[in-house]
C-alpha positions as CSV (number, residue, x, y, z in Angstrom):
1,M,74.9,40.7,97.9
2,F,76.5,41.8,101.1
3,T,75.0,43.9,103.8
4,V,77.3,46.1,105.9
5,V,76.2,45.9,109.6
6,P,77.6,48.8,111.6
7,V,79.4,48.0,114.9
8,V,77.4,49.5,117.8
9,R,79.1,50.2,121.1
10,S,77.0,50.7,124.1
11,Q,78.7,52.9,126.7
12,S,77.4,54.3,130.0
13,L,79.6,57.1,131.4
14,T,79.0,58.8,134.7
15,T,82.3,60.4,135.8
16,Y,84.7,62.8,134.3
17,Q,87.6,60.3,134.5
18,E,85.5,57.7,132.7
19,C,85.0,60.2,129.9
20,V,88.7,60.9,129.7
21,D,89.5,57.1,129.7
22,Y,87.0,56.5,126.9
23,A,88.5,59.4,124.8
24,R,92.0,58.0,125.4
25,T,90.9,54.7,123.8
26,H,88.4,55.8,121.1
27,N,89.1,59.4,120.1
28,I,89.8,59.5,116.3
29,T,92.1,62.5,116.4
30,L,94.1,60.8,119.2
31,Q,94.4,57.6,117.1
32,Q,95.5,59.6,114.1
33,S,98.2,61.2,116.2
34,Q,99.3,57.7,117.4
35,L,99.6,56.6,113.8
36,T,101.9,59.5,113.1
37,E,104.1,58.3,115.9
38,Q,104.2,54.9,114.2
39,L,105.2,56.5,110.9
40,T,108.0,58.4,112.6
41,A,109.2,55.1,114.2
42,S,109.4,53.6,110.7
43,S,111.4,56.6,109.4
44,L,113.8,56.1,112.3
45,E,114.3,52.5,111.4
46,A,115.0,53.5,107.8
47,A,117.5,56.1,108.9
48,K,119.4,53.5,111.0
49,A,119.4,51.2,108.1
50,Q,121.5,53.7,106.1
51,W,124.6,52.4,107.9
52,Q,124.1,49.0,106.3
53,P,125.7,48.2,102.9
54,T,123.6,47.6,99.8
55,L,123.7,44.3,98.0
56,D,122.0,43.8,94.6
57,F,121.7,40.9,92.2
58,G,121.0,41.5,88.6
59,T,120.6,39.5,85.5
60,A,119.7,40.2,81.8
61,H,119.0,37.9,78.9
62,T,118.7,38.8,75.2
63,Y,117.8,37.1,72.0
64,S,119.2,38.3,68.7
65,N,118.1,37.5,65.1
66,A,120.3,38.3,62.0
67,P,118.3,37.0,59.0
68,W,120.9,37.9,56.4
69,G,124.0,37.3,58.4
70,N,126.6,34.6,57.9
71,G,126.9,31.7,60.3
72,N,124.6,31.6,63.3
73,R,121.8,33.9,62.6
74,N,120.1,33.5,66.0
75,T,121.9,33.9,69.3
76,F,120.9,34.0,72.9
77,G,123.0,35.5,75.6
78,G,122.8,36.7,79.2
79,N,124.8,37.9,82.2
80,F,124.6,37.7,86.0
81,N,125.9,40.4,88.4
82,L,126.2,40.7,92.1
83,S,127.1,44.2,93.3
84,A,127.6,45.7,96.8
85,G,128.2,49.3,98.0
86,W,128.7,51.1,101.2
87,T,129.1,54.8,102.0
88,V,132.2,55.4,104.1
89,Y,131.7,59.1,104.7
90,N,129.0,61.6,103.7
91,G,129.6,64.5,106.0
92,G,127.7,63.0,109.0
93,V,124.4,63.0,107.2
94,R,123.5,59.5,108.3
95,R,124.3,60.1,112.0
96,N,122.5,63.4,112.0
97,T,119.5,61.9,110.2
98,I,119.1,59.3,112.9
99,K,119.3,62.1,115.6
100,L,116.7,64.1,113.7
101,N,114.3,61.2,113.5
102,E,114.8,60.5,117.2
103,K,113.9,64.1,117.9
104,Q,110.9,63.9,115.7
105,Q,109.7,60.7,117.4
106,Q,109.8,62.6,120.7
107,I,108.0,65.6,119.2
108,D,105.2,63.4,117.8
109,A,104.8,61.7,121.2
110,L,104.4,65.1,122.8
111,A,101.9,66.0,120.1
112,T,99.8,63.0,121.0
113,A,100.0,63.8,124.7
114,Q,99.0,67.4,124.0
115,T,96.0,66.2,121.9
116,L,94.9,64.2,125.0
117,R,95.4,67.3,127.2
118,T,93.3,69.4,124.9
119,I,90.6,66.8,125.0
120,E,90.7,66.8,128.8
121,T,90.2,70.5,129.1
122,D,87.4,70.5,126.5
123,L,85.8,67.7,128.4
124,L,86.1,69.6,131.6
125,S,84.3,72.6,130.3
126,V,81.4,70.6,128.8
127,Y,81.2,68.3,131.7
128,L,80.8,71.1,134.2
129,N,78.2,72.8,131.9
130,I,76.2,69.6,132.2
131,L,76.4,69.6,136.0
132,Y,75.4,73.3,135.9
133,A,72.4,72.5,133.8
134,S,71.5,69.6,136.0
135,E,71.5,71.9,139.1
136,S,69.5,74.5,137.2
137,I,66.8,71.9,136.7
138,D,66.7,71.2,140.5
139,I,66.3,75.0,141.2
140,Y,63.5,75.3,138.7
141,K,61.8,72.2,140.2
142,E,61.8,73.8,143.6
143,T,60.6,77.0,142.1
144,V,57.7,75.3,140.4
145,E,56.8,73.6,143.7
146,L,56.9,77.0,145.4
147,S,54.8,78.6,142.7
148,Q,52.3,75.8,142.9
149,A,52.0,76.2,146.6
150,Q,51.5,80.0,146.1
151,V,48.8,79.3,143.5
152,D,47.1,76.8,145.8
153,R,47.1,79.4,148.7
154,A,45.9,82.1,146.3
155,R,43.0,79.9,145.2
156,G,41.9,79.5,148.8
157,L,42.1,83.3,149.3
158,M,40.2,83.9,146.1
159,E,37.5,81.5,147.1
160,A,37.3,83.2,150.5
161,G,36.9,86.6,148.8
162,K,40.2,87.9,150.0
163,L,41.9,87.9,146.5
164,S,40.7,89.1,143.2
165,R,40.6,86.9,140.1
166,V,43.1,89.3,138.4
167,D,45.6,88.8,141.2
168,F,45.1,85.0,141.1
169,A,45.7,85.1,137.3
170,Q,49.0,86.9,137.9
171,L,50.2,84.2,140.2
172,N,49.0,81.4,137.9
173,A,50.9,83.1,135.0
174,Q,54.0,83.0,137.2
175,L,53.5,79.2,137.7
176,E,53.2,78.7,133.9
177,Q,56.4,80.8,133.4
178,D,58.2,78.7,136.0
179,N,57.0,75.5,134.3
180,Y,58.3,76.9,131.0
181,N,61.6,77.7,132.6
182,L,61.8,74.1,133.9
183,V,61.2,72.7,130.4
184,N,63.8,75.0,129.0
185,A,66.3,73.9,131.6
186,R,65.7,70.3,130.7
187,S,66.3,71.2,127.1
188,Q,69.5,72.9,127.9
189,Y,70.6,69.8,129.9
190,A,69.9,67.6,126.9
191,T,71.8,69.9,124.6
192,R,74.8,69.9,126.9
193,R,74.8,66.1,127.1
194,M,74.7,66.0,123.3
195,E,77.7,68.3,123.2
196,L,79.6,65.9,125.4
197,K,78.6,62.9,123.3
198,K,79.7,64.8,120.2
199,L,83.1,65.6,121.8
200,L,83.5,61.9,122.8
201,Q,82.3,60.7,119.4
202,L,79.7,58.5,121.0
203,G,76.9,56.7,119.1
204,I,73.1,57.0,119.5
205,T,73.0,54.0,121.8
206,D,75.5,55.5,124.3
207,S,74.4,57.4,127.3
208,I,76.0,59.9,129.6
209,T,74.6,60.8,133.0
210,P,77.3,62.8,135.0
211,A,77.3,62.1,138.7
212,P,77.1,65.1,141.1
213,L,80.4,66.4,142.4
214,D,81.2,65.9,146.1
215,W,82.4,69.3,147.1
216,D,81.3,72.2,149.3
217,A,81.8,76.0,149.7
218,L,85.2,75.5,151.3
219,D,86.5,74.1,148.0
220,I,85.5,77.3,146.3
221,L,86.7,79.8,148.9
222,T,90.2,78.2,149.4
223,P,92.8,80.9,148.6
224,L,94.5,80.5,145.3
225,P,98.3,79.7,145.1
226,P,100.7,82.5,144.2
227,I,100.2,83.5,140.5
228,D,104.0,83.7,139.8
229,E,104.4,80.1,141.2
230,S,101.6,78.9,138.9
231,Y,103.2,80.5,135.9
232,R,106.6,79.0,136.7
233,L,105.0,75.5,137.1
234,A,103.0,76.0,133.9
235,T,106.3,76.6,131.9
236,Q,107.7,73.4,133.4
237,T,104.7,71.2,132.6
238,D,103.7,72.7,129.3
239,L,104.1,70.1,126.6
240,M,104.2,72.7,123.8
241,L,107.2,74.3,125.3
242,Q,108.9,70.9,125.6
243,S,108.0,70.2,122.0
244,L,109.5,73.6,120.9
245,A,112.7,72.8,122.8
246,L,113.0,69.6,120.8
247,Q,112.2,71.4,117.6
248,K,115.0,73.8,118.3
249,D,117.4,70.8,118.7
250,A,116.0,69.4,115.5
251,A,116.7,72.8,113.8
252,D,120.3,72.6,114.9
253,I,120.6,69.1,113.4
254,N,119.0,70.3,110.2
255,I,121.7,73.0,110.0
256,S,124.4,70.3,110.3
257,I,122.8,68.2,107.6
258,A,122.5,71.2,105.3
259,K,126.2,72.1,105.9
260,A,127.1,68.5,104.9
261,G,126.5,69.5,101.3
262,H,130.0,71.1,101.3
263,A,131.6,67.8,102.6
264,P,133.2,65.2,100.3
265,R,131.5,61.8,99.9
266,I,133.4,58.5,100.0
267,D,131.9,55.3,98.8
268,L,133.1,51.7,98.5
269,N,131.8,49.4,95.8
270,A,132.4,45.8,94.8
271,G,130.9,43.3,92.4
272,V,131.2,40.0,90.6
273,G,129.7,39.1,87.3
274,T,129.7,36.6,84.4
275,A,128.0,36.0,81.1
276,Y,127.2,33.4,78.4
277,T,126.3,33.2,74.7
278,V,124.4,30.5,72.8
279,P,125.6,29.0,70.5
280,G,129.0,28.8,72.1
281,D,131.2,26.8,74.3
282,G,129.6,24.8,77.2
283,F,127.4,26.9,79.5
284,G,129.5,26.2,82.6
285,Q,132.8,26.8,80.8
286,Q,131.5,30.2,79.5
287,L,130.4,31.2,83.0
288,R,133.9,30.4,84.4
289,Q,135.8,32.2,81.6
290,A,133.5,35.3,81.7
291,M,133.7,35.6,85.5
292,S,135.0,39.0,86.6
293,E,135.4,40.7,90.0
294,H,136.0,44.3,91.0
295,I,136.4,46.5,94.0
296,G,136.8,50.2,94.1
297,V,136.5,53.4,96.0
298,S,135.0,56.7,94.8
299,L,135.4,60.2,96.0
300,A,133.1,63.1,95.2
301,I,134.0,66.6,96.2
302,P,131.3,69.3,95.7
303,I,132.6,72.4,94.0
304,F,129.5,74.1,92.5
305,D,126.0,72.9,93.4
306,Q,123.9,75.8,92.1
307,K,123.7,77.2,95.7
308,K,121.7,74.3,96.9
309,T,123.8,73.9,100.1
310,K,123.8,77.6,100.8
311,T,120.1,77.8,100.4
312,A,119.5,74.7,102.6
313,V,121.6,76.2,105.4
314,T,119.8,79.5,105.1
315,K,116.4,77.8,105.3
316,A,117.5,75.7,108.3
317,N,118.7,78.8,110.2
318,I,115.4,80.5,109.4
319,E,113.5,77.5,110.8
320,K,115.5,77.8,114.0
321,L,114.7,81.5,114.4
322,S,111.0,80.7,113.8
323,V,111.1,78.1,116.6
324,D,112.6,80.8,118.9
325,L,109.7,83.2,118.0
326,D,107.2,80.4,118.6
327,T,108.7,79.8,122.0
328,D,108.5,83.5,123.0
329,Q,104.8,83.5,121.8
330,R,104.0,80.3,123.8
331,L,105.5,81.8,127.0
332,L,103.4,85.0,126.4
333,D,100.3,82.9,125.8
334,L,100.9,80.9,129.0
335,S,101.3,84.0,131.1
336,Q,98.2,85.6,129.7
337,A,96.2,82.4,130.1
338,V,97.3,81.9,133.7
339,E,96.6,85.5,134.6
340,S,93.2,85.4,132.9
341,W,92.1,82.4,134.9
342,Y,93.2,84.1,138.1
343,V,91.1,87.1,137.2
344,D,88.1,84.9,136.4
345,V,88.4,82.9,139.6
346,N,88.8,86.0,141.8
347,E,85.8,87.6,140.1
348,A,83.8,84.4,140.5
349,L,84.7,84.2,144.2
350,S,83.6,87.8,144.8
351,R,80.3,87.1,143.0
352,Y,79.8,83.8,144.9
353,Q,80.2,85.5,148.3
354,A,77.9,88.4,147.3
355,A,75.4,86.1,145.7
356,T,75.4,83.7,148.7
357,E,74.5,86.6,151.0
358,Q,71.9,87.9,148.6
359,E,70.4,84.4,148.4
360,K,70.1,84.2,152.2
361,S,68.4,87.6,152.3
362,A,66.1,86.8,149.3
363,A,65.1,83.5,150.9
364,L,64.3,85.1,154.2
365,S,62.4,87.9,152.5
366,N,60.5,85.4,150.3
367,D,59.5,83.4,153.4
368,L,58.2,86.4,155.2
369,I,56.3,87.7,152.2
370,N,54.7,84.3,151.7
371,E,53.5,84.3,155.3
372,R,52.1,87.8,155.0
373,F,50.5,86.8,151.7
374,T,48.7,83.9,153.4
375,L,47.3,86.5,155.9
376,G,46.3,88.7,153.0
377,L,48.7,91.5,154.0
378,V,50.8,91.5,150.7
379,N,49.7,92.0,147.2
380,P,50.7,89.6,144.4
381,V,53.2,92.1,142.9
382,E,55.3,92.0,146.0
383,L,55.0,88.2,146.2
384,L,56.1,87.8,142.5
385,T,59.0,90.3,143.1
386,A,60.3,88.3,146.1
387,H,59.8,85.0,144.1
388,N,61.9,86.2,141.1
389,T,64.5,87.8,143.3
390,L,65.1,84.5,145.1
391,L,65.3,82.7,141.8
392,E,67.8,85.1,140.3
393,A,69.9,84.9,143.5
394,R,70.0,81.1,143.4
395,H,71.1,81.2,139.8
396,S,73.8,83.8,140.6
397,V,75.2,81.5,143.3
398,L,75.1,78.5,140.9
399,Q,76.8,80.3,138.1
400,A,79.5,81.8,140.3
401,K,80.1,78.4,141.8
402,Y,80.8,76.7,138.6
403,M,82.8,79.5,137.1
404,A,85.1,79.3,140.2
405,L,85.3,75.6,140.0
406,L,86.3,75.7,136.3
407,G,88.9,78.3,136.9
408,R,90.4,76.4,139.8
409,K,90.6,73.2,137.8
410,M,92.3,75.1,134.9
411,I,94.8,76.6,137.3
412,E,95.4,73.1,138.7
413,Y,95.9,71.9,135.1
414,Y,98.5,74.6,134.4
415,R,100.4,73.7,137.6
416,T,100.3,69.9,137.5
417,A,99.2,69.0,133.9
418,E,96.4,67.0,135.5
419,I,92.7,67.5,136.1
420,T,90.9,65.7,139.0
421,L,87.3,66.1,139.9
422,P,86.0,64.9,143.3
């Protein structure tokens, strides 16, 4: 009775680059793509081997029984054959098949690289969501502390007879709401971390605690590069466009292979064989006397092939046209993606600037109202309004900041095919 013990990895990841490095080594989809590359390499070796001649050895042995025959009623015989063959010409199929497999090997390598890039962009989005959730927790912690201080002051005012129990209850309810928001923010953080673990295919013993990014407002407000330049660079670095260019070359090769169906085929063949029979003369003497050798050449010229060649050429031409359409679609997708990220970033920048000013005003207003509340000059409704306005403003700044950062990093990805986080 055997017990299967699962292999447990224990990982502790803190930076975006560590997540990418881990995925590069352990991601199952990436490993499957690498296996496809290995299969293509094997196909290429097999295609190159078609230039080699074939060599076969064969032997057959039989026993015969003739119960009512005259003479020897039981005989035993056999033969030995060694044959070789080599294709002299087949319309360039071998040469083109090698070229086709070389192109496919390059296409599969690009597919693996594209898989990694997709993982990188997915990781970026989830990673930044975790950092956003982490900073949200910090905001709610400070909000709870502020609410607690307001409740403590309100309790003193109530005990001094300057605040009613109803007003105190309102402020205490706000504290409870802020505590609930903090719990919810922590839950969101845990959910985002779980999403990242799922994306990285991590186990239950693995942990992820993203480190805060070292950047400031200048990183957000730096002007974007020209959009037409970004699109041009995107077309140069895009792996899918490179793959489609190789697929177009492969389609041309497929057309040549299909047209070879009209070409003649020339083969060389040679062989040597011998046989023996028992009873009979001596075994060695029989082998010498039965020895035969042959060498020959064969020529096959296709005349009618039930339109197989014509159909193959038509299909190959259609595949080439399909690649052209896929290329046009990819260029369109790239232009729309780049433009969309520029729109998102510019919108986030505008929101960030406006939200920053709003946060400053809300913070100043909140401080003033808190001071006046301590003096008993402001009712709880005004205090709660200022409190929630500040909270909303801080979240608006945080949200716009991370939207701008994500957009900038995606534009950087389209320009350089790389993603770096400070």
